[in-house]
PDB file of C-alpha atoms in Angstrom:
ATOM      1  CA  UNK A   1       0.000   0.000   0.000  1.00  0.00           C
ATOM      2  CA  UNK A   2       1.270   3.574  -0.671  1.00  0.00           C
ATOM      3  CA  UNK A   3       2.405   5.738   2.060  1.00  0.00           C
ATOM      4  CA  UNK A   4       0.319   8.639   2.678  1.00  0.00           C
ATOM      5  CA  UNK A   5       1.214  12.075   4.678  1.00  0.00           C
ATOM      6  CA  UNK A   6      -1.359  12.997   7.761  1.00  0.00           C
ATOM      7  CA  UNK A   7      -3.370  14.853   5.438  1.00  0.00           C
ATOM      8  CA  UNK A   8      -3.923  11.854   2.692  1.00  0.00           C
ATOM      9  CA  UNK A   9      -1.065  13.305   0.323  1.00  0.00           C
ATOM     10  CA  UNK A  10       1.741  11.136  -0.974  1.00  0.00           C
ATOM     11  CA  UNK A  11       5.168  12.001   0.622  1.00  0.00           C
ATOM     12  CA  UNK A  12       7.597  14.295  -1.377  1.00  0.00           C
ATOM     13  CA  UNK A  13      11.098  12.117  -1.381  1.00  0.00           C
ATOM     14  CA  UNK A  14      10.268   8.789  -3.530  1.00  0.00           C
ATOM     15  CA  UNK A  15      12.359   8.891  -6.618  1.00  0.00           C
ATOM     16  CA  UNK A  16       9.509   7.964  -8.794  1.00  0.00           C
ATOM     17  CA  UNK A  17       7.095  10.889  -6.901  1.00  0.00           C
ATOM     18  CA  UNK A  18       9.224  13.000  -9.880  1.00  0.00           C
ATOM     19  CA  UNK A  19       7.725  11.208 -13.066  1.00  0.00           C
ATOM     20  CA  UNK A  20       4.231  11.138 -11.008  1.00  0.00           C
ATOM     21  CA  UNK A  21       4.278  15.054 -10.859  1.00  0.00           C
ATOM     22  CA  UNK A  22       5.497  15.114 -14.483  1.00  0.00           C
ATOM     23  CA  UNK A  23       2.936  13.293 -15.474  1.00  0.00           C
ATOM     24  CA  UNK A  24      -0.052  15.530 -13.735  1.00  0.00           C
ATOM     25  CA  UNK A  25       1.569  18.369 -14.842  1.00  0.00           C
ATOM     26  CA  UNK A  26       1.187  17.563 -18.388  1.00  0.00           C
ATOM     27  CA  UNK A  27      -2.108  16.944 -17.685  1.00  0.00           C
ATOM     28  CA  UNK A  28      -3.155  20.219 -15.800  1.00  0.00           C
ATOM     29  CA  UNK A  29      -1.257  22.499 -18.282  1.00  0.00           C
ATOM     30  CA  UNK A  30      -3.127  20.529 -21.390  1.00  0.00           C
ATOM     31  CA  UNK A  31      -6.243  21.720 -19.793  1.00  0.00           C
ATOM     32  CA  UNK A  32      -5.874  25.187 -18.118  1.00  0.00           C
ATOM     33  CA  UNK A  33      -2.643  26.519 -20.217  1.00  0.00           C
ATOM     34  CA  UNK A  34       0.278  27.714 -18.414  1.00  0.00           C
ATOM     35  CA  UNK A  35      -0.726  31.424 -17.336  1.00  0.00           C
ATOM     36  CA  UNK A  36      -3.900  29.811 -15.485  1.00  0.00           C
ATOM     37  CA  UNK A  37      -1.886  26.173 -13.732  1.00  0.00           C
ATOM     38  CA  UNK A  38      -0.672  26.651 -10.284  1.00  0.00           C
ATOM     39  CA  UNK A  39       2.010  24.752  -8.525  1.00  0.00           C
ATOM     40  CA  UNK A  40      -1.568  23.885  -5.990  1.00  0.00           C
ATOM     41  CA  UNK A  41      -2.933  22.451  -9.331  1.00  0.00           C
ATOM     42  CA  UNK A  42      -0.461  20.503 -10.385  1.00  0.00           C
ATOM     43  CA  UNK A  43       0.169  19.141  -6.385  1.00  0.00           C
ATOM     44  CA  UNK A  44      -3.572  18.642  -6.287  1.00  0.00           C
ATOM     45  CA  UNK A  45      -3.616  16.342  -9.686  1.00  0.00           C
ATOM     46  CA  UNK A  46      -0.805  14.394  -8.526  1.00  0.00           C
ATOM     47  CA  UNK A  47      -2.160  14.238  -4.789  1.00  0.00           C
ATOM     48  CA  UNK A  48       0.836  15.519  -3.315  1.00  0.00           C
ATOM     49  CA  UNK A  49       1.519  18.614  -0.860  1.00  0.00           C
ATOM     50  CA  UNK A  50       2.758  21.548  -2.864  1.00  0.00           C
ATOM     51  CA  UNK A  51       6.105  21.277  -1.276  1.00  0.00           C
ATOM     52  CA  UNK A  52       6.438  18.005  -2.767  1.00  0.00           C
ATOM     53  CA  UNK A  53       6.733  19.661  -6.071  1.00  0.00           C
ATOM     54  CA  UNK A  54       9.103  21.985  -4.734  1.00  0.00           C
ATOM     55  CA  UNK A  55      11.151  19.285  -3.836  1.00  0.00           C
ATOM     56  CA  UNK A  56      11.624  17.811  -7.381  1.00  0.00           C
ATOM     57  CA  UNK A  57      11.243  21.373  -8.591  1.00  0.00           C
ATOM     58  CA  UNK A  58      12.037  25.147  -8.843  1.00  0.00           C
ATOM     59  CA  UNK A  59       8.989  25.433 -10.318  1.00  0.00           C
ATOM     60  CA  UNK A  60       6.305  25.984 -13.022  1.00  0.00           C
ATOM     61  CA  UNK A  61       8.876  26.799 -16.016  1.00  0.00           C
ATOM     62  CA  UNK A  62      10.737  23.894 -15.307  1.00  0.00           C
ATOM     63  CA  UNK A  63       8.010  21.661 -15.706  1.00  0.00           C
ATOM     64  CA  UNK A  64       6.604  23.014 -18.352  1.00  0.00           C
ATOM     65  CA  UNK A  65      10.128  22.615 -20.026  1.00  0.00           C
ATOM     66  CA  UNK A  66      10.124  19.017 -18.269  1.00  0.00           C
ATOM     67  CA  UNK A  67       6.551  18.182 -20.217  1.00  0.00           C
ATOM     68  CA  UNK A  68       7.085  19.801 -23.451  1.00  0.00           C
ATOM     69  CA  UNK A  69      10.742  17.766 -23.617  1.00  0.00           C
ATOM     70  CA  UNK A  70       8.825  14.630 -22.590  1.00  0.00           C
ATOM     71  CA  UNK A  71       6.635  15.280 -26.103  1.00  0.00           C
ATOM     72  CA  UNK A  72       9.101  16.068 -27.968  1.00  0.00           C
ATOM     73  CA  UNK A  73      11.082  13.236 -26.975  1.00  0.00           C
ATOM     74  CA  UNK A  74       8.308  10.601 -27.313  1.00  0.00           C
ATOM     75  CA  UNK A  75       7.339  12.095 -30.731  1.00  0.00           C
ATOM     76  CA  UNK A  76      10.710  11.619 -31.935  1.00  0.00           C
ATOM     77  CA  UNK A  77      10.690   8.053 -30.364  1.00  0.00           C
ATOM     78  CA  UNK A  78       7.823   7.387 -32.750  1.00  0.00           C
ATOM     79  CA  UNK A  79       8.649   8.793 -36.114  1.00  0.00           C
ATOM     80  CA  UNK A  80      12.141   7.246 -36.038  1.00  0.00           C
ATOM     81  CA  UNK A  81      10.646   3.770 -35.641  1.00  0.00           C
ATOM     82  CA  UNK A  82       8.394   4.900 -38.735  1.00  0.00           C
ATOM     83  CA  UNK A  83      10.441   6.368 -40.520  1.00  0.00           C
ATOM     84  CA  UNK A  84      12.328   4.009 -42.952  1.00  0.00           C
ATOM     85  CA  UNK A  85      15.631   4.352 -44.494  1.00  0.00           C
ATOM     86  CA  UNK A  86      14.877   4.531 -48.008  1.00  0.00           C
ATOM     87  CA  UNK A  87      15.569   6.560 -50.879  1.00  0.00           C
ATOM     88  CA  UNK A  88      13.851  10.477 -51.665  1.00  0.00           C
ATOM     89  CA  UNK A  89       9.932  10.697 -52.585  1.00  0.00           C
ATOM     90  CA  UNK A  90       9.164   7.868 -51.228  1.00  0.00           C
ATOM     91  CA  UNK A  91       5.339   8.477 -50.140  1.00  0.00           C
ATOM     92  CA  UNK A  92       4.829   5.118 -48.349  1.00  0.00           C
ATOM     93  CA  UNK A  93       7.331   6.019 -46.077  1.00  0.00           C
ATOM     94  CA  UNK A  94       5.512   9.493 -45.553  1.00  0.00           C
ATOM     95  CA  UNK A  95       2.270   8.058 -44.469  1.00  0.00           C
ATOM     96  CA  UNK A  96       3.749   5.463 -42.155  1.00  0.00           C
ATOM     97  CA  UNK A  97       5.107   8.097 -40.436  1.00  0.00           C
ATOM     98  CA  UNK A  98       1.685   9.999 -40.594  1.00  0.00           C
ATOM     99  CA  UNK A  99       0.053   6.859 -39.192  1.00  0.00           C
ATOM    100  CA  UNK A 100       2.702   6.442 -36.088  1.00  0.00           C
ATOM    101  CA  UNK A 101       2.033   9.979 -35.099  1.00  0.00           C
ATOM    102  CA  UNK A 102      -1.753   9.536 -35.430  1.00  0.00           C
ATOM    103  CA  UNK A 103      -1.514   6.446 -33.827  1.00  0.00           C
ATOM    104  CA  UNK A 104       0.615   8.131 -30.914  1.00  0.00           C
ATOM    105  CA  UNK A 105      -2.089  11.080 -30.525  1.00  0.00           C
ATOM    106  CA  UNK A 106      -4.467   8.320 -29.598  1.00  0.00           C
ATOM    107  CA  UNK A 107      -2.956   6.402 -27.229  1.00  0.00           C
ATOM    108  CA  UNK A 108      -1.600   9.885 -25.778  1.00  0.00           C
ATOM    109  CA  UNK A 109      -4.314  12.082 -25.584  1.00  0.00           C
ATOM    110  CA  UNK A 110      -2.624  13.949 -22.117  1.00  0.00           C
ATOM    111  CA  UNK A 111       0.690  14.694 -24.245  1.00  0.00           C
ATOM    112  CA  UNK A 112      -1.240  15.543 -27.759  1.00  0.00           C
ATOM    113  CA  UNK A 113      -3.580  18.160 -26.209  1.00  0.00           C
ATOM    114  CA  UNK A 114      -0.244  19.802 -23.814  1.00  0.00           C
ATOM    115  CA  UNK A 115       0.979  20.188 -27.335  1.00  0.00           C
ATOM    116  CA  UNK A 116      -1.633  21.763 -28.868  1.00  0.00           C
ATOM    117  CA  UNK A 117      -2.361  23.780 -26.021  1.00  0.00           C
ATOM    118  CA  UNK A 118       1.315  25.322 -25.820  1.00  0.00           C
ATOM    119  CA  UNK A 119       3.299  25.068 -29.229  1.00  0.00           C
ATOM    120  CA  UNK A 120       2.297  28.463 -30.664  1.00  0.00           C
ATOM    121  CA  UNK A 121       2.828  30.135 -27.158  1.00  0.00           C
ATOM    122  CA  UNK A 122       6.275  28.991 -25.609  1.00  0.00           C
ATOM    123  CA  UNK A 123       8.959  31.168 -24.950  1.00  0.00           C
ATOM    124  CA  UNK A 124      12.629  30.668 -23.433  1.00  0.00           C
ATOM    125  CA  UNK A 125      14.162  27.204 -22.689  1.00  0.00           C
ATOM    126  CA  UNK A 126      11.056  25.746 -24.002  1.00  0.00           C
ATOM    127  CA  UNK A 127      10.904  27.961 -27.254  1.00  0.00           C
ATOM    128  CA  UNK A 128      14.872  26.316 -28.177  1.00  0.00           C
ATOM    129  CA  UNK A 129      13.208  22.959 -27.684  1.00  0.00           C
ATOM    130  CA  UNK A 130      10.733  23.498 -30.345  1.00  0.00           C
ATOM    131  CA  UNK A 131      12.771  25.316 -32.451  1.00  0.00           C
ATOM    132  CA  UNK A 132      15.078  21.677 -32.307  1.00  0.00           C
ATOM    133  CA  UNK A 133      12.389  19.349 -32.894  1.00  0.00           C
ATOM    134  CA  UNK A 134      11.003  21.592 -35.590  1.00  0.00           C
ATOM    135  CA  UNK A 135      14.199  21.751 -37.156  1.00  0.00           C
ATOM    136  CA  UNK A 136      14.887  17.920 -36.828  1.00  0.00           C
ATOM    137  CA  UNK A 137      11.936  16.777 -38.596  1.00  0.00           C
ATOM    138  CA  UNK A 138      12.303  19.571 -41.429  1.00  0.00           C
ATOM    139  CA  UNK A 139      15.354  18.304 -42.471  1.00  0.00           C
ATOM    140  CA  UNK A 140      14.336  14.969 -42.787  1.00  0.00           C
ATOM    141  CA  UNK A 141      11.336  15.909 -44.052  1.00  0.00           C
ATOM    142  CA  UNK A 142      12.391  16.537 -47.381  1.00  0.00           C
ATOM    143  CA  UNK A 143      13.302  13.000 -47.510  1.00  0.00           C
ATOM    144  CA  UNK A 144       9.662  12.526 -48.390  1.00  0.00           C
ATOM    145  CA  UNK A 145      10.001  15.151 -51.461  1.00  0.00           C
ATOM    146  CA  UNK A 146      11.493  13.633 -54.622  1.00  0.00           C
ATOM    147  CA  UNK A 147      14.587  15.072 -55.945  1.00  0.00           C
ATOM    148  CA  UNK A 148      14.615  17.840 -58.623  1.00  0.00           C
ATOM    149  CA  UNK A 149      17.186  19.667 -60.715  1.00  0.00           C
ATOM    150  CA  UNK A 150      17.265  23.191 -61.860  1.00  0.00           C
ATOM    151  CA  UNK A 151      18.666  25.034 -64.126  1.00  0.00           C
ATOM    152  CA  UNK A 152      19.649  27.968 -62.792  1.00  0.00           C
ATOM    153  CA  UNK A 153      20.714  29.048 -59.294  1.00  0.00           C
ATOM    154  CA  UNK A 154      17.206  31.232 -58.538  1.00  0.00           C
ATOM    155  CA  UNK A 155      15.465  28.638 -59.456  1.00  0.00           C
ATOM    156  CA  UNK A 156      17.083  26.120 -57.526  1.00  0.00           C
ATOM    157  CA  UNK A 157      16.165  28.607 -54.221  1.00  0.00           C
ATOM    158  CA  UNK A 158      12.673  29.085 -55.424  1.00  0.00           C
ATOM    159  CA  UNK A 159      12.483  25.470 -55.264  1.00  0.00           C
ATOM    160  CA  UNK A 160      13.977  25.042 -51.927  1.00  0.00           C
ATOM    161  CA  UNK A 161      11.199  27.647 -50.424  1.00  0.00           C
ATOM    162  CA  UNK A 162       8.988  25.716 -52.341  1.00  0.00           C
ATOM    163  CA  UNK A 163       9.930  22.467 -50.601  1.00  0.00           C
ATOM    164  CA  UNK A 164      10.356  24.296 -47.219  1.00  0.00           C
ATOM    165  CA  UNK A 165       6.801  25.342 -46.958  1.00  0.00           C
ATOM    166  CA  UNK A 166       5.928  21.525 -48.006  1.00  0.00           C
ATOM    167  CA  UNK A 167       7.745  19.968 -45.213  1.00  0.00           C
ATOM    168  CA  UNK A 168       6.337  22.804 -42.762  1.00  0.00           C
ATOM    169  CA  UNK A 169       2.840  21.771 -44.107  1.00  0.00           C
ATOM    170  CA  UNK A 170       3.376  17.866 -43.951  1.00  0.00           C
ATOM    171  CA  UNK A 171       4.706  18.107 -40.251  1.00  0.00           C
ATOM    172  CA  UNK A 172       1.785  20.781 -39.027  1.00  0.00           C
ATOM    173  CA  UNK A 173      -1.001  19.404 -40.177  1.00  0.00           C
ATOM    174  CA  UNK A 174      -1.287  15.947 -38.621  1.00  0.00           C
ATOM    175  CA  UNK A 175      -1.084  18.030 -34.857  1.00  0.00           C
ATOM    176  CA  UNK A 176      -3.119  20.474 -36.403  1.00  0.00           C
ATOM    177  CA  UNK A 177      -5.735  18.206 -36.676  1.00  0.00           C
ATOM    178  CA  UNK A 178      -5.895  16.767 -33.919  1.00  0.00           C
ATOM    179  CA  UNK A 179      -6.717  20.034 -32.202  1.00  0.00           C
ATOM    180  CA  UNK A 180      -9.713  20.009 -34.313  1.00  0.00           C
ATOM    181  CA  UNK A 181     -10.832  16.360 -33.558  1.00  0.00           C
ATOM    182  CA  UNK A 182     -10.914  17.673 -29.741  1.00  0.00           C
ATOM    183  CA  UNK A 183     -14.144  17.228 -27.526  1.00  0.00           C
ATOM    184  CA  UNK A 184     -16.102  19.619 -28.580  1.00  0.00           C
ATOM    185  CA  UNK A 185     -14.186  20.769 -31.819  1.00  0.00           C
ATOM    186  CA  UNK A 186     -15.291  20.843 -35.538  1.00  0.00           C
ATOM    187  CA  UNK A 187     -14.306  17.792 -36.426  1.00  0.00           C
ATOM    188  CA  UNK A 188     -14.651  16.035 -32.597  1.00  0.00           C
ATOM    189  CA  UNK A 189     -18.047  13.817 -34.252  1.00  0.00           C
ATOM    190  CA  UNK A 190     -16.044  12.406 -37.478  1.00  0.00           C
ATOM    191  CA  UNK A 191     -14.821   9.057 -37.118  1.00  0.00           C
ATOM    192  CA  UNK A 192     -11.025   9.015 -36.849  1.00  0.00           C
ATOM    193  CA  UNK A 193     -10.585   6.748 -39.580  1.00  0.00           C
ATOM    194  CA  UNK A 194     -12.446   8.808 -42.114  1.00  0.00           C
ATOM    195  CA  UNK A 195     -10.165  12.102 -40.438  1.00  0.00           C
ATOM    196  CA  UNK A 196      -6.544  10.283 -40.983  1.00  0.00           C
ATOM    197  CA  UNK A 197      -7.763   9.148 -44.408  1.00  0.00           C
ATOM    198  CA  UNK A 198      -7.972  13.123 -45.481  1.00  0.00           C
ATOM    199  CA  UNK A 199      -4.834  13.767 -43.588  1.00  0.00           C
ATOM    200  CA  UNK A 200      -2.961  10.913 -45.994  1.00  0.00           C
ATOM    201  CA  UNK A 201      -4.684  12.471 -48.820  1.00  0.00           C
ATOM    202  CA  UNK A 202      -3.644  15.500 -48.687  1.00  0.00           C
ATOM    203  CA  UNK A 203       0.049  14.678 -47.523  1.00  0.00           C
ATOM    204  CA  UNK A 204       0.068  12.565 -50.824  1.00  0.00           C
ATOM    205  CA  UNK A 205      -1.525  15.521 -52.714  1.00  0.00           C
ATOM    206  CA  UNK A 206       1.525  17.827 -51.298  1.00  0.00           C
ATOM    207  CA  UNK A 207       4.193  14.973 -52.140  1.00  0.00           C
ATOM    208  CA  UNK A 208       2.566  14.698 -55.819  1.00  0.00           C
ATOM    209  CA  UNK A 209       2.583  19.128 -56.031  1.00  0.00           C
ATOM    210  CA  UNK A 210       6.184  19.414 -55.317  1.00  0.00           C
ATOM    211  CA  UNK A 211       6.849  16.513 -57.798  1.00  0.00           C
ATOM    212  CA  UNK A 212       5.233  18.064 -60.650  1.00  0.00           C
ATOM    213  CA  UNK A 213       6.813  21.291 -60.224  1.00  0.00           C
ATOM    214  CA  UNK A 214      10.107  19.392 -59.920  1.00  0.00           C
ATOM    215  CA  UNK A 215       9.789  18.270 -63.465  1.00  0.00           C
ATOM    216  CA  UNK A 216       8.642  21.319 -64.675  1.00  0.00           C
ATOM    217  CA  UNK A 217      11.984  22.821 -63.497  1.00  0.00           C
ATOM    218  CA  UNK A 218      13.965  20.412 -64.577  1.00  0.00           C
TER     219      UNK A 218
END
């Protein structure tokens, strides 16, 4: 049986009381945002004494970093499995990554809505984190976009902005989405199945754009 405090809270000191905060923390700021979570929110979701989280922690920015790098991390855990090693354009390898992250949103829902929730907003030691993981999946993004050549230097960077703002759609939208499929939100009554189908769709659609355009360049 778990040791409780007088009160009915779980003492501060267990090494795994750390991960437990963690883990209520990502849920409390997924609901309420940062601005509007209190360290007595977070304590009160992990039934703990506020110290307790002061114990583990200096407080709410460094969970908040804490969550957003356990996202990022597990996100990245899941499009590397996905992700095969295979040659440029290849579109299969696209939409098994779409369906790992889709996949991931479901069996995460805690994790998927702190990152809807707080990806537009974060600032700081958080902000560099994103700015990583964005970058990371950018670059190998365009291993999804078939290879082109051009003929001229300006149209070789037109091409590259071109592809840019492909790989910036591909990766956004599947998150994107999910926002939308949230209780409550436009798309919360469609059946997932029929919502990820549209999402492959359109990622193929984008893959099939930036083909065409490189063979009219070439």
């Amino acid at each position: 049986m778990m040791a409780t405090t007088k009160n009915g809270k779980q003492p501060a000191h267990r090494p795994s009381r750390r991960q437990h905060i963690i883990t209520a923390a990502v849920r409390v700021f997924g609901r309420n945002g940062f601005a509007e979570t209190s360290i007595q929110d977070i304590a009160d979701e992990a039934e703990v004494v506020p110290t307790a989280v002061y114990y583990h922690f200096d407080g709410k920015d460094e969970l908040l970093e804490l969550t957003m790098r356990r996202v990022f991390d597990q996100l990245n855990a899941v499009v590397e499995e996905a992700r095969p090693e295979s040659e440029p354009g290849d579109a299969e390898g696209l939409l098994r990554v779409i369906d790992a992250v889709w996949d991931w949103v479901e069996r995460n829902p805690d994790e998927a809505r702190l990152y809807q929730v707080q990806i537009a907003s974060v600032n700081g030691n958080v902000k560099a984190l994103r700015d990583e993981f964005e970058q990371r999946h950018i670059q190998r993004g365009y291993d999804y976009l078939p290879e082109g050549s051009t003929r001229s230097p300006r149209a070789a960077k037109a091409r590259h902005a071109t592809q840019a703002l492909a790989v910036r759609t591909l990766i956004s939208t599947t998150m994107l989405v999910t926002a939308l499929r949230a209780e409550g939100g436009p798309l919360s009554e469609l059946p997932s199945a029929s919502v990820l189908e549209a999402v492959r769709s359109l990622a193929l659609r984008i893959v099939s754009a930036d083909r065409n355009g490189a063979a009219s360049q070439a």
